[in-house]
Amino acid sequence: MLSPTLAIEIASWLKKVFGDQPIPQYEVNPRTTEILCYLAECNQARDRDVSLVIEDLKQKAAEYESQGVYLQDLLMESISLSFTTLSSMGSNYLKALVDSAVVLETKDTSLASFIPAVNDLTSDLLQTESKNEEMETELTHLRKKLTATLVLEKRLQEDLRKTEQHLSVERTKAHSHMRNMEFLKAKSEDFRCRIKVAEEQLSARGMDASLSHQAIVALSEKLSELKKQTVPVKKKLESYLDLMPSFPSLADSTVAARIPLGM
């Protein structure tokens, strides 16, 4: 349950935040109360921090004003010189010196304050330049990679286009081959039917089966096989025909033929 003290604190904070504007309606429950308490604490902590910064700036402004008065009195006492008596160029120089001290965030305009501030600024400049060079190198590398990627992408697109064209041509060829195959298949089936009808007609007319195409093909294959088998025999016979006749044996046979059988 929401305590009365906490409810009063939240209402006071909301009134302070919205001022003259009406506070928006919201559902009062533990969750919204917790959120509002957290926001109130953050807001109050921020207000305290802002107050501290304001007090610090007021203190620094008072110190700068006191130092300015001291420097003016010192100039007046030493050389009887005031800011109003400076020339236009002198005023510009003095203003530039003050602006430089403000930019460099030095405690005064002395040389002892300017040198460390300038050294720090120079160091920051060198670091920034070094980072810029690194970023420039990385950017150049990324540009090269991007260029190579774009070239590769263009090449892939060209290869894809050529592949699509090749596939289109091959698809057309395949479709044409398919139609030719279907035509040849239908034609072959028609021829098979015609051959079967013709064979039935020839069979009905008493045609000898040995005169059919299949029988003739079988005989042709058998004849070819027999020719292959006779090739070695022919070669062997040719080797015998090339031999010279034996003359003594031939003379004996001639003498035997001349002797009468009764002797």
PDB file of N, CA, C and O in Angstrom, residues 13-88:
ATOM      1  N   TRP A  13       6.790  16.422  -6.268  1.00  0.00           N
ATOM      2  CA  TRP A  13       7.784  16.373  -7.369  1.00  0.00           C
ATOM      3  C   TRP A  13       7.106  16.563  -8.723  1.00  0.00           C
ATOM      4  O   TRP A  13       7.614  17.280  -9.587  1.00  0.00           O
ATOM      5  N   LEU A  14       5.953  15.918  -8.925  1.00  0.00           N
ATOM      6  CA  LEU A  14       5.236  16.069 -10.188  1.00  0.00           C
ATOM      7  C   LEU A  14       4.785  17.507 -10.393  1.00  0.00           C
ATOM      8  O   LEU A  14       4.859  18.040 -11.513  1.00  0.00           O
ATOM      9  N   LYS A  15       4.339  18.144  -9.328  1.00  0.00           N
ATOM     10  CA  LYS A  15       3.912  19.553  -9.441  1.00  0.00           C
ATOM     11  C   LYS A  15       5.098  20.453  -9.782  1.00  0.00           C
ATOM     12  O   LYS A  15       4.976  21.401 -10.572  1.00  0.00           O
ATOM     13  N   LYS A  16       6.254  20.107  -9.222  1.00  0.00           N
ATOM     14  CA  LYS A  16       7.455  20.897  -9.511  1.00  0.00           C
ATOM     15  C   LYS A  16       7.890  20.696 -10.961  1.00  0.00           C
ATOM     16  O   LYS A  16       8.344  21.630 -11.631  1.00  0.00           O
ATOM     17  N   VAL A  17       7.766  19.463 -11.463  1.00  0.00           N
ATOM     18  CA  VAL A  17       8.196  19.161 -12.829  1.00  0.00           C
ATOM     19  C   VAL A  17       7.277  19.819 -13.847  1.00  0.00           C
ATOM     20  O   VAL A  17       7.722  20.449 -14.817  1.00  0.00           O
ATOM     21  N   PHE A  18       5.945  19.661 -13.685  1.00  0.00           N
ATOM     22  CA  PHE A  18       4.999  20.159 -14.678  1.00  0.00           C
ATOM     23  C   PHE A  18       4.640  21.622 -14.474  1.00  0.00           C
ATOM     24  O   PHE A  18       4.139  22.257 -15.403  1.00  0.00           O
ATOM     25  N   GLY A  19       4.912  22.180 -13.294  1.00  0.00           N
ATOM     26  CA  GLY A  19       4.653  23.598 -13.073  1.00  0.00           C
ATOM     27  C   GLY A  19       3.172  23.930 -13.182  1.00  0.00           C
ATOM     28  O   GLY A  19       2.320  23.331 -12.498  1.00  0.00           O
ATOM     29  N   ASP A  20       2.854  24.905 -14.064  1.00  0.00           N
ATOM     30  CA  ASP A  20       1.458  25.329 -14.236  1.00  0.00           C
ATOM     31  C   ASP A  20       0.635  24.363 -15.087  1.00  0.00           C
ATOM     32  O   ASP A  20      -0.597  24.471 -15.110  1.00  0.00           O
ATOM     33  N   GLN A  21       1.282  23.450 -15.779  1.00  0.00           N
ATOM     34  CA  GLN A  21       0.550  22.501 -16.620  1.00  0.00           C
ATOM     35  C   GLN A  21      -0.107  21.422 -15.764  1.00  0.00           C
ATOM     36  O   GLN A  21       0.411  21.054 -14.700  1.00  0.00           O
ATOM     37  N   PRO A  22      -1.242  20.900 -16.231  1.00  0.00           N
ATOM     38  CA  PRO A  22      -1.919  19.862 -15.448  1.00  0.00           C
ATOM     39  C   PRO A  22      -1.116  18.554 -15.455  1.00  0.00           C
ATOM     40  O   PRO A  22      -0.487  18.208 -16.449  1.00  0.00           O
ATOM     41  N   ILE A  23      -1.136  17.867 -14.328  1.00  0.00           N
ATOM     42  CA  ILE A  23      -0.419  16.593 -14.221  1.00  0.00           C
ATOM     43  C   ILE A  23      -1.225  15.512 -14.925  1.00  0.00           C
ATOM     44  O   ILE A  23      -2.429  15.366 -14.685  1.00  0.00           O
ATOM     45  N   PRO A  24      -0.629  14.744 -15.834  1.00  0.00           N
ATOM     46  CA  PRO A  24      -1.365  13.680 -16.543  1.00  0.00           C
ATOM     47  C   PRO A  24      -1.901  12.628 -15.575  1.00  0.00           C
ATOM     48  O   PRO A  24      -1.296  12.341 -14.533  1.00  0.00           O
ATOM     49  N   GLN A  25      -3.041  12.098 -15.904  1.00  0.00           N
ATOM     50  CA  GLN A  25      -3.639  11.047 -15.095  1.00  0.00           C
ATOM     51  C   GLN A  25      -2.852   9.740 -15.286  1.00  0.00           C
ATOM     52  O   GLN A  25      -2.436   9.408 -16.385  1.00  0.00           O
ATOM     53  N   TYR A  26      -2.663   9.014 -14.202  1.00  0.00           N
ATOM     54  CA  TYR A  26      -1.966   7.736 -14.272  1.00  0.00           C
ATOM     55  C   TYR A  26      -2.549   6.806 -13.214  1.00  0.00           C
ATOM     56  O   TYR A  26      -3.156   7.239 -12.233  1.00  0.00           O
ATOM     57  N   GLU A  27      -2.371   5.534 -13.459  1.00  0.00           N
ATOM     58  CA  GLU A  27      -2.893   4.522 -12.538  1.00  0.00           C
ATOM     59  C   GLU A  27      -1.936   4.363 -11.365  1.00  0.00           C
ATOM     60  O   GLU A  27      -0.742   4.164 -11.536  1.00  0.00           O
ATOM     61  N   VAL A  28      -2.456   4.485 -10.172  1.00  0.00           N
ATOM     62  CA  VAL A  28      -1.649   4.376  -8.962  1.00  0.00           C
ATOM     63  C   VAL A  28      -1.571   2.904  -8.561  1.00  0.00           C
ATOM     64  O   VAL A  28      -2.579   2.298  -8.185  1.00  0.00           O
ATOM     65  N   ASN A  29      -0.388   2.345  -8.707  1.00  0.00           N
ATOM     66  CA  ASN A  29      -0.136   0.959  -8.292  1.00  0.00           C
ATOM     67  C   ASN A  29       1.331   0.855  -7.904  1.00  0.00           C
ATOM     68  O   ASN A  29       2.113   1.806  -8.092  1.00  0.00           O
ATOM     69  N   PRO A  30       1.737  -0.255  -7.319  1.00  0.00           N
ATOM     70  CA  PRO A  30       3.135  -0.369  -6.864  1.00  0.00           C
ATOM     71  C   PRO A  30       4.155  -0.155  -7.981  1.00  0.00           C
ATOM     72  O   PRO A  30       5.224   0.418  -7.756  1.00  0.00           O
ATOM     73  N   ARG A  31       3.829  -0.613  -9.213  1.00  0.00           N
ATOM     74  CA  ARG A  31       4.780  -0.485 -10.320  1.00  0.00           C
ATOM     75  C   ARG A  31       4.979   0.976 -10.701  1.00  0.00           C
ATOM     76  O   ARG A  31       6.122   1.438 -10.830  1.00  0.00           O
ATOM     77  N   THR A  32       3.866   1.721 -10.910  1.00  0.00           N
ATOM     78  CA  THR A  32       3.985   3.141 -11.276  1.00  0.00           C
ATOM     79  C   THR A  32       4.619   3.937 -10.145  1.00  0.00           C
ATOM     80  O   THR A  32       5.401   4.863 -10.382  1.00  0.00           O
ATOM     81  N   THR A  33       4.315   3.565  -8.900  1.00  0.00           N
ATOM     82  CA  THR A  33       4.917   4.263  -7.755  1.00  0.00           C
ATOM     83  C   THR A  33       6.427   4.061  -7.734  1.00  0.00           C
ATOM     84  O   THR A  33       7.201   5.005  -7.508  1.00  0.00           O
ATOM     85  N   GLU A  34       6.850   2.809  -8.008  1.00  0.00           N
ATOM     86  CA  GLU A  34       8.282   2.524  -8.039  1.00  0.00           C
ATOM     87  C   GLU A  34       8.972   3.309  -9.150  1.00  0.00           C
ATOM     88  O   GLU A  34      10.060   3.866  -8.949  1.00  0.00           O
ATOM     89  N   ILE A  35       8.354   3.378 -10.332  1.00  0.00           N
ATOM     90  CA  ILE A  35       8.944   4.115 -11.450  1.00  0.00           C
ATOM     91  C   ILE A  35       9.037   5.599 -11.131  1.00  0.00           C
ATOM     92  O   ILE A  35      10.059   6.247 -11.376  1.00  0.00           O
ATOM     93  N   LEU A  36       7.961   6.168 -10.554  1.00  0.00           N
ATOM     94  CA  LEU A  36       7.954   7.599 -10.233  1.00  0.00           C
ATOM     95  C   LEU A  36       8.988   7.918  -9.160  1.00  0.00           C
ATOM     96  O   LEU A  36       9.651   8.962  -9.221  1.00  0.00           O
ATOM     97  N   CYS A  37       9.129   7.030  -8.169  1.00  0.00           N
ATOM     98  CA  CYS A  37      10.156   7.247  -7.139  1.00  0.00           C
ATOM     99  C   CYS A  37      11.555   7.244  -7.746  1.00  0.00           C
ATOM    100  O   CYS A  37      12.403   8.080  -7.409  1.00  0.00           O
ATOM    101  N   TYR A  38      11.783   6.301  -8.675  1.00  0.00           N
ATOM    102  CA  TYR A  38      13.083   6.236  -9.332  1.00  0.00           C
ATOM    103  C   TYR A  38      13.354   7.492 -10.157  1.00  0.00           C
ATOM    104  O   TYR A  38      14.448   8.073 -10.094  1.00  0.00           O
ATOM    105  N   LEU A  39      12.332   7.958 -10.884  1.00  0.00           N
ATOM    106  CA  LEU A  39      12.493   9.183 -11.675  1.00  0.00           C
ATOM    107  C   LEU A  39      12.720  10.389 -10.786  1.00  0.00           C
ATOM    108  O   LEU A  39      13.516  11.285 -11.116  1.00  0.00           O
ATOM    109  N   ALA A  40      12.014  10.428  -9.661  1.00  0.00           N
ATOM    110  CA  ALA A  40      12.180  11.555  -8.747  1.00  0.00           C
ATOM    111  C   ALA A  40      13.593  11.587  -8.173  1.00  0.00           C
ATOM    112  O   ALA A  40      14.228  12.652  -8.096  1.00  0.00           O
ATOM    113  N   GLU A  41      14.099  10.411  -7.791  1.00  0.00           N
ATOM    114  CA  GLU A  41      15.461  10.354  -7.256  1.00  0.00           C
ATOM    115  C   GLU A  41      16.479  10.784  -8.304  1.00  0.00           C
ATOM    116  O   GLU A  41      17.417  11.535  -8.010  1.00  0.00           O
ATOM    117  N   CYS A  42      16.306  10.289  -9.555  1.00  0.00           N
ATOM    118  CA  CYS A  42      17.227  10.688 -10.624  1.00  0.00           C
ATOM    119  C   CYS A  42      17.155  12.185 -10.879  1.00  0.00           C
ATOM    120  O   CYS A  42      18.185  12.849 -11.073  1.00  0.00           O
ATOM    121  N   ASN A  43      15.956  12.751 -10.876  1.00  0.00           N
ATOM    122  CA  ASN A  43      15.786  14.169 -11.118  1.00  0.00           C
ATOM    123  C   ASN A  43      16.412  14.999 -10.013  1.00  0.00           C
ATOM    124  O   ASN A  43      17.078  16.015 -10.276  1.00  0.00           O
ATOM    125  N   GLN A  44      16.214  14.566  -8.785  1.00  0.00           N
ATOM    126  CA  GLN A  44      16.796  15.311  -7.660  1.00  0.00           C
ATOM    127  C   GLN A  44      18.320  15.216  -7.679  1.00  0.00           C
ATOM    128  O   GLN A  44      19.014  16.210  -7.399  1.00  0.00           O
ATOM    129  N   ALA A  45      18.838  14.013  -8.024  1.00  0.00           N
ATOM    130  CA  ALA A  45      20.295  13.885  -8.104  1.00  0.00           C
ATOM    131  C   ALA A  45      20.849  14.775  -9.210  1.00  0.00           C
ATOM    132  O   ALA A  45      21.897  15.417  -9.051  1.00  0.00           O
ATOM    133  N   ARG A  46      20.118  14.832 -10.350  1.00  0.00           N
ATOM    134  CA  ARG A  46      20.570  15.704 -11.435  1.00  0.00           C
ATOM    135  C   ARG A  46      20.514  17.167 -11.009  1.00  0.00           C
ATOM    136  O   ARG A  46      21.422  17.959 -11.332  1.00  0.00           O
ATOM    137  N   ASP A  47      19.472  17.559 -10.279  1.00  0.00           N
ATOM    138  CA  ASP A  47      19.372  18.946  -9.803  1.00  0.00           C
ATOM    139  C   ASP A  47      20.527  19.281  -8.869  1.00  0.00           C
ATOM    140  O   ASP A  47      21.086  20.399  -8.930  1.00  0.00           O
ATOM    141  N   ARG A  48      20.887  18.327  -8.008  1.00  0.00           N
ATOM    142  CA  ARG A  48      22.022  18.567  -7.104  1.00  0.00           C
ATOM    143  C   ARG A  48      23.318  18.728  -7.890  1.00  0.00           C
ATOM    144  O   ARG A  48      24.130  19.626  -7.604  1.00  0.00           O
ATOM    145  N   ASP A  49      23.502  17.872  -8.893  1.00  0.00           N
ATOM    146  CA  ASP A  49      24.719  17.983  -9.716  1.00  0.00           C
ATOM    147  C   ASP A  49      24.754  19.313 -10.449  1.00  0.00           C
ATOM    148  O   ASP A  49      25.806  19.974 -10.518  1.00  0.00           O
ATOM    149  N   VAL A  50      23.593  19.735 -11.003  1.00  0.00           N
ATOM    150  CA  VAL A  50      23.535  21.013 -11.713  1.00  0.00           C
ATOM    151  C   VAL A  50      23.814  22.163 -10.759  1.00  0.00           C
ATOM    152  O   VAL A  50      24.528  23.126 -11.095  1.00  0.00           O
ATOM    153  N   SER A  51      23.295  22.049  -9.547  1.00  0.00           N
ATOM    154  CA  SER A  51      23.540  23.111  -8.558  1.00  0.00           C
ATOM    155  C   SER A  51      25.019  23.204  -8.215  1.00  0.00           C
ATOM    156  O   SER A  51      25.587  24.310  -8.105  1.00  0.00           O
ATOM    157  N   LEU A  52      25.664  22.036  -8.067  1.00  0.00           N
ATOM    158  CA  LEU A  52      27.097  22.034  -7.776  1.00  0.00           C
ATOM    159  C   LEU A  52      27.888  22.640  -8.922  1.00  0.00           C
ATOM    160  O   LEU A  52      28.839  23.422  -8.697  1.00  0.00           O
ATOM    161  N   VAL A  53      27.513  22.291 -10.171  1.00  0.00           N
ATOM    162  CA  VAL A  53      28.214  22.864 -11.319  1.00  0.00           C
ATOM    163  C   VAL A  53      28.017  24.374 -11.372  1.00  0.00           C
ATOM    164  O   VAL A  53      28.961  25.134 -11.646  1.00  0.00           O
ATOM    165  N   ILE A  54      26.798  24.816 -11.101  1.00  0.00           N
ATOM    166  CA  ILE A  54      26.518  26.265 -11.114  1.00  0.00           C
ATOM    167  C   ILE A  54      27.333  26.975 -10.042  1.00  0.00           C
ATOM    168  O   ILE A  54      27.929  28.047 -10.292  1.00  0.00           O
ATOM    169  N   GLU A  55      27.392  26.387  -8.837  1.00  0.00           N
ATOM    170  CA  GLU A  55      28.171  26.995  -7.770  1.00  0.00           C
ATOM    171  C   GLU A  55      29.650  27.038  -8.136  1.00  0.00           C
ATOM    172  O   GLU A  55      30.340  28.044  -7.876  1.00  0.00           O
ATOM    173  N   ASP A  56      30.132  25.954  -8.773  1.00  0.00           N
ATOM    174  CA  ASP A  56      31.548  25.930  -9.175  1.00  0.00           C
ATOM    175  C   ASP A  56      31.830  27.001 -10.223  1.00  0.00           C
ATOM    176  O   ASP A  56      32.853  27.701 -10.156  1.00  0.00           O
ATOM    177  N   LEU A  57      30.887  27.134 -11.200  1.00  0.00           N
ATOM    178  CA  LEU A  57      31.078  28.157 -12.221  1.00  0.00           C
ATOM    179  C   LEU A  57      31.012  29.561 -11.612  1.00  0.00           C
ATOM    180  O   LEU A  57      31.777  30.453 -12.028  1.00  0.00           O
ATOM    181  N   LYS A  58      30.114  29.754 -10.680  1.00  0.00           N
ATOM    182  CA  LYS A  58      30.036  31.074 -10.015  1.00  0.00           C
ATOM    183  C   LYS A  58      31.324  31.372  -9.273  1.00  0.00           C
ATOM    184  O   LYS A  58      31.832  32.507  -9.322  1.00  0.00           O
ATOM    185  N   GLN A  59      31.863  30.333  -8.622  1.00  0.00           N
ATOM    186  CA  GLN A  59      33.108  30.531  -7.884  1.00  0.00           C
ATOM    187  C   GLN A  59      34.256  30.860  -8.842  1.00  0.00           C
ATOM    188  O   GLN A  59      35.066  31.761  -8.576  1.00  0.00           O
ATOM    189  N   LYS A  60      34.321  30.106  -9.982  1.00  0.00           N
ATOM    190  CA  LYS A  60      35.372  30.387 -10.952  1.00  0.00           C
ATOM    191  C   LYS A  60      35.197  31.770 -11.567  1.00  0.00           C
ATOM    192  O   LYS A  60      36.185  32.490 -11.792  1.00  0.00           O
ATOM    193  N   ALA A  61      33.956  32.172 -11.825  1.00  0.00           N
ATOM    194  CA  ALA A  61      33.708  33.506 -12.369  1.00  0.00           C
ATOM    195  C   ALA A  61      34.157  34.587 -11.396  1.00  0.00           C
ATOM    196  O   ALA A  61      34.754  35.601 -11.802  1.00  0.00           O
ATOM    197  N   ALA A  62      33.882  34.346 -10.104  1.00  0.00           N
ATOM    198  CA  ALA A  62      34.328  35.316  -9.092  1.00  0.00           C
ATOM    199  C   ALA A  62      35.845  35.371  -9.041  1.00  0.00           C
ATOM    200  O   ALA A  62      36.441  36.471  -8.921  1.00  0.00           O
ATOM    201  N   GLU A  63      36.490  34.175  -9.150  1.00  0.00           N
ATOM    202  CA  GLU A  63      37.959  34.160  -9.136  1.00  0.00           C
ATOM    203  C   GLU A  63      38.514  34.882 -10.356  1.00  0.00           C
ATOM    204  O   GLU A  63      39.476  35.661 -10.237  1.00  0.00           O
ATOM    205  N   TYR A  64      37.916  34.606 -11.543  1.00  0.00           N
ATOM    206  CA  TYR A  64      38.397  35.286 -12.755  1.00  0.00           C
ATOM    207  C   TYR A  64      38.182  36.789 -12.658  1.00  0.00           C
ATOM    208  O   TYR A  64      39.039  37.586 -13.081  1.00  0.00           O
ATOM    209  N   GLU A  65      37.046  37.190 -12.089  1.00  0.00           N
ATOM    210  CA  GLU A  65      36.774  38.631 -11.961  1.00  0.00           C
ATOM    211  C   GLU A  65      37.753  39.278 -10.998  1.00  0.00           C
ATOM    212  O   GLU A  65      38.280  40.378 -11.259  1.00  0.00           O
ATOM    213  N   SER A  66      38.028  38.564  -9.897  1.00  0.00           N
ATOM    214  CA  SER A  66      38.992  39.104  -8.915  1.00  0.00           C
ATOM    215  C   SER A  66      40.378  39.184  -9.535  1.00  0.00           C
ATOM    216  O   SER A  66      41.095  40.181  -9.347  1.00  0.00           O
ATOM    217  N   GLN A  67      40.740  38.133 -10.309  1.00  0.00           N
ATOM    218  CA  GLN A  67      42.049  38.156 -10.954  1.00  0.00           C
ATOM    219  C   GLN A  67      42.125  39.256 -12.006  1.00  0.00           C
ATOM    220  O   GLN A  67      43.162  39.913 -12.155  1.00  0.00           O
ATOM    221  N   GLY A  68      41.009  39.483 -12.719  1.00  0.00           N
ATOM    222  CA  GLY A  68      40.987  40.564 -13.698  1.00  0.00           C
ATOM    223  C   GLY A  68      41.163  41.922 -13.040  1.00  0.00           C
ATOM    224  O   GLY A  68      41.908  42.782 -13.555  1.00  0.00           O
ATOM    225  N   VAL A  69      40.470  42.116 -11.920  1.00  0.00           N
ATOM    226  CA  VAL A  69      40.629  43.381 -11.193  1.00  0.00           C
ATOM    227  C   VAL A  69      42.054  43.546 -10.696  1.00  0.00           C
ATOM    228  O   VAL A  69      42.648  44.649 -10.778  1.00  0.00           O
ATOM    229  N   TYR A  70      42.625  42.408 -10.212  1.00  0.00           N
ATOM    230  CA  TYR A  70      44.004  42.485  -9.727  1.00  0.00           C
ATOM    231  C   TYR A  70      44.967  42.848 -10.849  1.00  0.00           C
ATOM    232  O   TYR A  70      45.867  43.677 -10.678  1.00  0.00           O
ATOM    233  N   LEU A  71      44.750  42.211 -12.043  1.00  0.00           N
ATOM    234  CA  LEU A  71      45.636  42.510 -13.160  1.00  0.00           C
ATOM    235  C   LEU A  71      45.471  43.944 -13.629  1.00  0.00           C
ATOM    236  O   LEU A  71      46.457  44.618 -13.990  1.00  0.00           O
ATOM    237  N   GLN A  72      44.228  44.415 -13.622  1.00  0.00           N
ATOM    238  CA  GLN A  72      44.019  45.815 -14.009  1.00  0.00           C
ATOM    239  C   GLN A  72      44.702  46.766 -13.035  1.00  0.00           C
ATOM    240  O   GLN A  72      45.352  47.753 -13.433  1.00  0.00           O
ATOM    241  N   ASP A  73      44.562  46.486 -11.744  1.00  0.00           N
ATOM    242  CA  ASP A  73      45.222  47.343 -10.741  1.00  0.00           C
ATOM    243  C   ASP A  73      46.735  47.265 -10.887  1.00  0.00           C
ATOM    244  O   ASP A  73      47.443  48.280 -10.741  1.00  0.00           O
ATOM    245  N   LEU A  74      47.239  46.030 -11.218  1.00  0.00           N
ATOM    246  CA  LEU A  74      48.680  45.879 -11.368  1.00  0.00           C
ATOM    247  C   LEU A  74      49.181  46.674 -12.568  1.00  0.00           C
ATOM    248  O   LEU A  74      50.250  47.330 -12.502  1.00  0.00           O
ATOM    249  N   LEU A  75      48.414  46.615 -13.661  1.00  0.00           N
ATOM    250  CA  LEU A  75      48.815  47.388 -14.829  1.00  0.00           C
ATOM    251  C   LEU A  75      48.770  48.888 -14.547  1.00  0.00           C
ATOM    252  O   LEU A  75      49.648  49.639 -14.995  1.00  0.00           O
ATOM    253  N   MET A  76      47.758  49.292 -13.839  1.00  0.00           N
ATOM    254  CA  MET A  76      47.637  50.722 -13.532  1.00  0.00           C
ATOM    255  C   MET A  76      48.763  51.186 -12.616  1.00  0.00           C
ATOM    256  O   MET A  76      49.327  52.262 -12.800  1.00  0.00           O
ATOM    257  N   GLU A  77      49.100  50.334 -11.608  1.00  0.00           N
ATOM    258  CA  GLU A  77      50.126  50.742 -10.660  1.00  0.00           C
ATOM    259  C   GLU A  77      51.516  50.711 -11.290  1.00  0.00           C
ATOM    260  O   GLU A  77      52.362  51.537 -10.997  1.00  0.00           O
ATOM    261  N   SER A  78      51.772  49.679 -12.181  1.00  0.00           N
ATOM    262  CA  SER A  78      53.122  49.516 -12.721  1.00  0.00           C
ATOM    263  C   SER A  78      53.394  50.439 -13.906  1.00  0.00           C
ATOM    264  O   SER A  78      54.401  51.157 -13.922  1.00  0.00           O
ATOM    265  N   ILE A  79      52.483  50.438 -14.866  1.00  0.00           N
ATOM    266  CA  ILE A  79      52.762  51.207 -16.086  1.00  0.00           C
ATOM    267  C   ILE A  79      51.621  52.167 -16.421  1.00  0.00           C
ATOM    268  O   ILE A  79      51.607  52.740 -17.504  1.00  0.00           O
ATOM    269  N   SER A  80      50.726  52.350 -15.461  1.00  0.00           N
ATOM    270  CA  SER A  80      49.591  53.264 -15.670  1.00  0.00           C
ATOM    271  C   SER A  80      48.849  52.932 -16.973  1.00  0.00           C
ATOM    272  O   SER A  80      48.548  53.807 -17.796  1.00  0.00           O
ATOM    273  N   LEU A  81      48.582  51.601 -17.171  1.00  0.00           N
ATOM    274  CA  LEU A  81      47.925  51.142 -18.386  1.00  0.00           C
ATOM    275  C   LEU A  81      46.619  50.448 -18.013  1.00  0.00           C
ATOM    276  O   LEU A  81      46.594  49.564 -17.165  1.00  0.00           O
ATOM    277  N   SER A  82      45.539  50.846 -18.615  1.00  0.00           N
ATOM    278  CA  SER A  82      44.233  50.222 -18.380  1.00  0.00           C
ATOM    279  C   SER A  82      43.680  49.677 -19.693  1.00  0.00           C
ATOM    280  O   SER A  82      44.169  50.010 -20.775  1.00  0.00           O
ATOM    281  N   PHE A  83      42.646  48.842 -19.562  1.00  0.00           N
ATOM    282  CA  PHE A  83      42.057  48.218 -20.746  1.00  0.00           C
ATOM    283  C   PHE A  83      41.457  49.262 -21.684  1.00  0.00           C
ATOM    284  O   PHE A  83      41.465  49.111 -22.900  1.00  0.00           O
ATOM    285  N   THR A  84      40.972  50.366 -21.071  1.00  0.00           N
ATOM    286  CA  THR A  84      40.333  51.403 -21.900  1.00  0.00           C
ATOM    287  C   THR A  84      41.356  52.217 -22.665  1.00  0.00           C
ATOM    288  O   THR A  84      41.020  52.837 -23.679  1.00  0.00           O
ATOM    289  N   THR A  85      42.609  52.217 -22.174  1.00  0.00           N
ATOM    290  CA  THR A  85      43.635  53.014 -22.846  1.00  0.00           C
ATOM    291  C   THR A  85      44.372  52.236 -23.919  1.00  0.00           C
ATOM    292  O   THR A  85      45.235  52.780 -24.594  1.00  0.00           O
ATOM    293  N   LEU A  86      44.053  50.918 -24.052  1.00  0.00           N
ATOM    294  CA  LEU A  86      44.734  50.110 -25.067  1.00  0.00           C
ATOM    295  C   LEU A  86      44.262  50.506 -26.458  1.00  0.00           C
ATOM    296  O   LEU A  86      43.123  50.940 -26.647  1.00  0.00           O
ATOM    297  N   SER A  87      45.157  50.326 -27.410  1.00  0.00           N
ATOM    298  CA  SER A  87      44.791  50.568 -28.802  1.00  0.00           C
ATOM    299  C   SER A  87      43.868  49.456 -29.291  1.00  0.00           C
ATOM    300  O   SER A  87      43.649  48.442 -28.613  1.00  0.00           O
ATOM    301  N   SER A  88      43.346  49.647 -30.493  1.00  0.00           N
ATOM    302  CA  SER A  88      42.456  48.635 -31.065  1.00  0.00           C
ATOM    303  C   SER A  88      43.185  47.315 -31.252  1.00  0.00           C
ATOM    304  O   SER A  88      42.651  46.239 -30.935  1.00  0.00           O
TER     305      SER A  88
END
